[in-house]
Amino acid sequence: MRIQLNGESFEVPDGETVSALLTRLDLTGRRVAVELNMDIVPRSQHVSTTLTEGDQVEVVHAIGGG
């Protein structure tokens, strides 16, 4: 199925979770924020949140600074 990932069309398997997507993108364990259809997905819900056709996903890397 196709989703929009950071504004680009991206193919994922049916039933893909946010957690599996982050693994596919090699972002497991990194400090990222995930927005799904303009709503933030808490880290605690990454495993249980399933993507569907046409979803808009934004993954933002947290960058420290001071």
Short mmCIF file of C-alpha atoms in Angstrom, two decimals:
data_model
loop_
_atom_site.label_atom_id
_atom_site.label_comp_id
_atom_site.label_asym_id
_atom_site.label_seq_id
_atom_site.Cartn_x
_atom_site.Cartn_y
_atom_site.Cartn_z
CA MET A 1 0.00 0.00 0.00
CA ARG A 2 1.09 3.59 -0.48
CA ILE A 3 1.49 6.24 2.21
CA GLN A 4 2.95 9.72 2.13
CA LEU A 5 6.20 9.78 4.11
CA ASN A 6 7.63 13.25 4.69
CA GLY A 7 5.79 14.46 1.61
CA GLU A 8 6.92 11.62 -0.69
CA SER A 9 5.02 8.56 -1.88
CA PHE A 10 6.30 5.46 -0.03
CA GLU A 11 5.33 1.79 -0.36
CA VAL A 12 4.76 -0.30 2.79
CA PRO A 13 3.20 -3.73 3.37
CA ASP A 14 -0.46 -3.93 4.41
CA GLY A 15 -0.77 -3.81 8.19
CA GLU A 16 2.55 -2.00 8.71
CA THR A 17 2.85 -0.39 12.14
CA VAL A 18 4.63 2.83 12.99
CA SER A 19 7.21 0.76 14.85
CA ALA A 20 7.84 -1.46 11.81
CA LEU A 21 8.13 1.61 9.59
CA LEU A 22 10.77 3.10 11.90
CA THR A 23 12.65 -0.22 11.78
CA ARG A 24 12.46 -0.20 7.97
CA LEU A 25 13.87 3.35 7.98
CA ASP A 26 16.67 2.29 10.39
CA LEU A 27 15.40 4.74 13.01
CA THR A 28 14.83 2.28 15.86
CA GLY A 29 16.11 3.70 19.14
CA ARG A 30 16.65 7.16 17.70
CA ARG A 31 14.99 10.28 19.04
CA VAL A 32 12.23 10.93 16.53
CA ALA A 33 8.72 12.30 16.61
CA VAL A 34 6.06 10.68 14.43
CA GLU A 35 3.01 12.52 13.15
CA LEU A 36 0.23 10.50 11.54
CA ASN A 37 -2.42 12.48 9.65
CA MET A 38 -1.48 15.64 11.59
CA ASP A 39 -1.64 13.95 15.04
CA ILE A 40 1.43 13.06 17.10
CA VAL A 41 1.76 9.33 17.79
CA PRO A 42 3.18 8.80 21.31
CA ARG A 43 6.18 6.45 21.42
CA SER A 44 4.14 4.10 23.63
CA GLN A 45 1.66 3.64 20.73
CA HIS A 46 4.17 3.02 17.89
CA VAL A 47 3.78 -0.77 18.16
CA SER A 48 -0.03 -0.70 18.16
CA THR A 49 -0.61 2.03 15.56
CA THR A 50 -1.30 0.50 12.13
CA LEU A 51 -0.89 2.47 8.92
CA THR A 52 -3.55 2.47 6.21
CA GLU A 53 -3.59 3.36 2.52
CA GLY A 54 -3.06 7.08 1.94
CA ASP A 55 -1.90 7.92 5.46
CA GLN A 56 0.32 10.98 5.77
CA VAL A 57 3.30 10.29 7.99
CA GLU A 58 5.93 12.80 9.06
CA VAL A 59 9.03 11.61 10.89
CA VAL A 60 11.09 14.35 12.49
CA HIS A 61 14.50 13.82 14.06
CA ALA A 62 14.99 15.44 17.46
CA ILE A 63 18.15 17.52 17.50
CA GLY A 64 19.66 18.66 20.77
CA GLY A 65 21.27 22.00 21.20
CA GLY A 66 21.69 24.79 23.54
#
